[in-house]
Structures are given as structure tokens and as C-alpha cells.
């Protein structure tokens, strides 16, 4: 079925009308290894068939400011980016920063077990609005700094 691996692009404000808070920091998402002594490797955006962007994956926890119950307010999110997204807003409380997600993608999934199943969502984003860490900038033109081959 083609829909099983489909990510649905959506607008940030339609999903989180009051915005979200970043809990803690953004961290590298590591791959699972059965060998405890193996060095940890950062996960990349590839599925089992090898399809994907190849960008590195970062993880964070966010809190929906419009969420009602405690189990409906917190979400784990995956960032798909070459460099770690860095929030530009200052902390409102220790460990809490308001952020706005860019490139928001949702994928429905079944959560819960037994007779208490419901629909949940996996959440991905490409970055954080206002991020000025350099993760969104194109690499500098190396050719501009090199001499053109003419004698000076």
C-alpha cells in the first residue's frame, strides 16, 4: 500500500494554534545496535529499502500549549536536517523555549493497546523558525576566495 509510508505536509498554526514549547534541548537521534560496545552512530533519514533524504535525524520533546490532558500535550518530534536546529528564542522558564516548526510533516499511526487504541501522529520537521545557527545557510562559495590564476 502506497499510503503506509506517506508523510502529510501541514501548516504549523493549523496543528498547534497556540504554539509549542521545546522541553530541554535538541539531541542527535542514534541508531539502535545490539552490541553495547559499538560506538553510537547518528541515525539518518533512510527507510528499510534505503529510500530517503540521507539527512541526519535529531530528536526533541515539545509541549502543545493548547493540549488538554497531560498525555495529549507532550510529543516527541524528529528533525530532518544536516545540522542541529537551534532555537533563537530565550527561555521563558528553565528548560522551556517557545518555538515554531518549519516543514511540519505528520504521519498517522495507531497508539495504545488492547481495547484502548486510538490514532496518534508521528511528527517531523525540517527546522525551527528563526534559527540562525547556520543550518539553513548554503555553504560559502569556496571559489570566490581562491585566486583566479592571474598573476597579481
mmCIF file of C-alpha atoms in Angstrom:
data_model
loop_
_atom_site.group_PDB
_atom_site.id
_atom_site.type_symbol
_atom_site.label_atom_id
_atom_site.label_comp_id
_atom_site.label_asym_id
_atom_site.label_seq_id
_atom_site.Cartn_x
_atom_site.Cartn_y
_atom_site.Cartn_z
ATOM 1 C CA UNK A 1 0.000 0.000 0.000
ATOM 2 C CA UNK A 2 1.475 3.333 -1.021
ATOM 3 C CA UNK A 3 -0.053 5.265 1.873
ATOM 4 C CA UNK A 4 1.774 3.418 4.668
ATOM 5 C CA UNK A 5 4.971 5.468 4.273
ATOM 6 C CA UNK A 6 3.310 8.760 3.393
ATOM 7 C CA UNK A 7 4.134 11.895 5.383
ATOM 8 C CA UNK A 8 1.435 14.575 5.218
ATOM 9 C CA UNK A 9 2.718 18.177 4.951
ATOM 10 C CA UNK A 10 0.739 20.613 7.053
ATOM 11 C CA UNK A 11 0.749 24.169 8.352
ATOM 12 C CA UNK A 12 2.186 24.696 11.845
ATOM 13 C CA UNK A 13 -0.596 27.018 13.080
ATOM 14 C CA UNK A 14 -3.366 24.667 11.950
ATOM 15 C CA UNK A 15 -1.928 21.869 14.116
ATOM 16 C CA UNK A 16 -0.638 23.968 17.037
ATOM 17 C CA UNK A 17 -2.779 27.157 17.152
ATOM 18 C CA UNK A 18 -1.226 28.399 20.414
ATOM 19 C CA UNK A 19 2.299 27.284 19.535
ATOM 20 C CA UNK A 20 4.620 24.811 21.241
ATOM 21 C CA UNK A 21 7.341 24.844 23.862
ATOM 22 C CA UNK A 22 10.621 22.992 23.433
ATOM 23 C CA UNK A 23 11.349 20.920 26.546
ATOM 24 C CA UNK A 24 15.093 20.673 27.115
ATOM 25 C CA UNK A 25 17.451 20.559 24.145
ATOM 26 C CA UNK A 26 17.549 19.089 20.661
ATOM 27 C CA UNK A 27 19.772 15.972 20.612
ATOM 28 C CA UNK A 28 21.168 13.632 17.995
ATOM 29 C CA UNK A 29 18.989 10.587 17.356
ATOM 30 C CA UNK A 30 21.155 7.467 17.493
ATOM 31 C CA UNK A 31 20.726 4.138 15.723
ATOM 32 C CA UNK A 32 19.961 1.006 17.703
ATOM 33 C CA UNK A 33 22.796 -1.503 17.977
ATOM 34 C CA UNK A 34 22.678 -4.856 19.764
ATOM 35 C CA UNK A 35 26.391 -4.563 20.507
ATOM 36 C CA UNK A 36 26.721 -2.474 23.662
ATOM 37 C CA UNK A 37 30.383 -1.762 22.976
ATOM 38 C CA UNK A 38 29.806 -0.453 19.462
ATOM 39 C CA UNK A 39 30.169 3.315 19.081
ATOM 40 C CA UNK A 40 26.885 5.186 18.819
ATOM 41 C CA UNK A 41 26.035 6.342 15.295
ATOM 42 C CA UNK A 42 23.657 9.139 14.445
ATOM 43 C CA UNK A 43 20.571 7.980 12.565
ATOM 44 C CA UNK A 44 19.958 9.156 9.004
ATOM 45 C CA UNK A 45 16.745 9.588 7.041
ATOM 46 C CA UNK A 46 16.573 6.209 5.272
ATOM 47 C CA UNK A 47 13.824 3.608 5.405
ATOM 48 C CA UNK A 48 14.342 -0.169 5.265
ATOM 49 C CA UNK A 49 14.562 -0.111 1.485
ATOM 50 C CA UNK A 50 17.243 2.605 1.523
ATOM 51 C CA UNK A 51 14.965 5.415 0.343
ATOM 52 C CA UNK A 52 15.153 8.829 1.967
ATOM 53 C CA UNK A 53 16.980 12.134 2.001
ATOM 54 C CA UNK A 54 20.113 10.913 3.797
ATOM 55 C CA UNK A 55 19.967 13.882 6.169
ATOM 56 C CA UNK A 56 20.762 13.419 9.832
ATOM 57 C CA UNK A 57 17.986 12.952 12.384
ATOM 58 C CA UNK A 58 17.639 14.971 15.579
ATOM 59 C CA UNK A 59 15.103 14.425 18.351
ATOM 60 C CA UNK A 60 13.356 16.679 20.809
ATOM 61 C CA UNK A 61 10.285 16.816 23.028
ATOM 62 C CA UNK A 62 7.691 19.543 22.583
ATOM 63 C CA UNK A 63 4.639 20.555 24.573
ATOM 64 C CA UNK A 64 1.475 21.755 22.855
ATOM 65 C CA UNK A 65 0.274 24.886 24.622
ATOM 66 C CA UNK A 66 -3.326 24.129 23.562
ATOM 67 C CA UNK A 67 -3.128 20.476 24.724
ATOM 68 C CA UNK A 68 -5.673 19.482 27.334
ATOM 69 C CA UNK A 69 -4.649 16.426 29.324
ATOM 70 C CA UNK A 70 -1.066 15.595 30.189
ATOM 71 C CA UNK A 71 -0.984 12.618 27.818
ATOM 72 C CA UNK A 72 -2.204 14.831 24.956
ATOM 73 C CA UNK A 73 0.189 17.749 25.476
ATOM 74 C CA UNK A 74 3.647 16.214 25.044
ATOM 75 C CA UNK A 75 5.081 14.949 21.747
ATOM 76 C CA UNK A 76 8.375 13.523 20.573
ATOM 77 C CA UNK A 77 9.489 15.134 17.344
ATOM 78 C CA UNK A 78 12.159 14.276 14.794
ATOM 79 C CA UNK A 79 14.047 16.963 12.901
ATOM 80 C CA UNK A 80 15.435 16.022 9.483
ATOM 81 C CA UNK A 81 18.350 18.384 8.865
ATOM 82 C CA UNK A 82 22.059 18.369 8.065
ATOM 83 C CA UNK A 83 22.861 20.394 11.193
ATOM 84 C CA UNK A 84 21.175 20.517 14.587
ATOM 85 C CA UNK A 85 18.323 23.076 14.709
ATOM 86 C CA UNK A 86 18.899 25.715 17.378
ATOM 87 C CA UNK A 87 16.034 27.792 18.829
ATOM 88 C CA UNK A 88 16.582 31.543 18.717
ATOM 89 C CA UNK A 89 14.040 32.483 21.383
ATOM 90 C CA UNK A 90 15.173 32.880 25.014
ATOM 91 C CA UNK A 91 13.922 30.523 27.706
ATOM 92 C CA UNK A 92 10.631 31.521 29.340
ATOM 93 C CA UNK A 93 11.358 29.144 32.223
ATOM 94 C CA UNK A 94 14.399 26.992 32.792
ATOM 95 C CA UNK A 95 14.371 24.361 30.030
ATOM 96 C CA UNK A 96 11.317 25.792 28.189
ATOM 97 C CA UNK A 97 11.552 27.758 24.941
ATOM 98 C CA UNK A 98 8.735 28.806 22.604
ATOM 99 C CA UNK A 99 9.443 27.601 19.053
ATOM 100 C CA UNK A 100 7.705 27.450 15.688
ATOM 101 C CA UNK A 101 8.385 24.422 13.495
ATOM 102 C CA UNK A 102 9.185 24.695 9.795
ATOM 103 C CA UNK A 103 8.473 21.992 7.237
ATOM 104 C CA UNK A 104 5.991 20.215 9.516
ATOM 105 C CA UNK A 105 5.052 16.670 8.436
ATOM 106 C CA UNK A 106 2.587 14.296 10.118
ATOM 107 C CA UNK A 107 2.156 10.541 9.761
ATOM 108 C CA UNK A 108 -0.841 8.834 11.405
ATOM 109 C CA UNK A 109 -0.295 5.696 13.474
ATOM 110 C CA UNK A 110 -2.205 3.525 15.928
ATOM 111 C CA UNK A 111 -1.302 4.140 19.584
ATOM 112 C CA UNK A 112 -2.353 2.326 22.728
ATOM 113 C CA UNK A 113 -3.056 -1.354 23.204
ATOM 114 C CA UNK A 114 -5.945 -3.697 23.728
ATOM 115 C CA UNK A 115 -9.337 -2.046 23.516
ATOM 116 C CA UNK A 116 -7.872 1.406 24.271
ATOM 117 C CA UNK A 117 -6.372 2.114 20.851
ATOM 118 C CA UNK A 118 -6.556 5.492 19.159
ATOM 119 C CA UNK A 119 -4.983 7.423 16.316
ATOM 120 C CA UNK A 120 -1.777 9.286 17.092
ATOM 121 C CA UNK A 121 0.770 11.034 14.917
ATOM 122 C CA UNK A 122 4.486 10.860 14.318
ATOM 123 C CA UNK A 123 5.801 14.397 13.844
ATOM 124 C CA UNK A 124 8.729 15.544 11.716
ATOM 125 C CA UNK A 125 10.036 18.999 10.884
ATOM 126 C CA UNK A 126 12.904 20.408 8.849
ATOM 127 C CA UNK A 127 13.823 23.174 11.269
ATOM 128 C CA UNK A 128 12.914 25.864 13.748
ATOM 129 C CA UNK A 129 11.745 29.289 12.590
ATOM 130 C CA UNK A 130 14.291 31.978 13.418
ATOM 131 C CA UNK A 131 17.194 29.512 13.637
ATOM 132 C CA UNK A 132 20.356 31.473 12.869
ATOM 133 C CA UNK A 133 22.884 28.741 13.695
ATOM 134 C CA UNK A 134 23.896 28.327 10.065
ATOM 135 C CA UNK A 135 21.967 25.098 9.482
ATOM 136 C CA UNK A 136 19.798 26.747 6.804
ATOM 137 C CA UNK A 137 22.576 28.641 5.051
ATOM 138 C CA UNK A 138 24.175 27.325 1.892
ATOM 139 C CA UNK A 139 27.902 26.666 2.161
ATOM 140 C CA UNK A 140 30.111 29.614 1.320
ATOM 141 C CA UNK A 141 31.359 29.862 -2.264
ATOM 142 C CA UNK A 142 34.870 28.482 -1.976
ATOM 143 C CA UNK A 143 35.740 29.660 -5.479
ATOM 144 C CA UNK A 144 35.310 33.347 -4.578
ATOM 145 C CA UNK A 145 38.224 33.249 -2.136
ATOM 146 C CA UNK A 146 40.648 31.499 -4.480
ATOM 147 C CA UNK A 147 42.885 33.441 -6.848
ATOM 148 C CA UNK A 148 41.683 33.422 -10.422
ATOM 149 C CA UNK A 149 45.017 32.201 -11.731
ATOM 150 C CA UNK A 150 46.189 35.623 -12.912
ATOM 151 C CA UNK A 151 49.444 36.993 -11.607
ATOM 152 C CA UNK A 152 48.927 39.768 -9.114
#
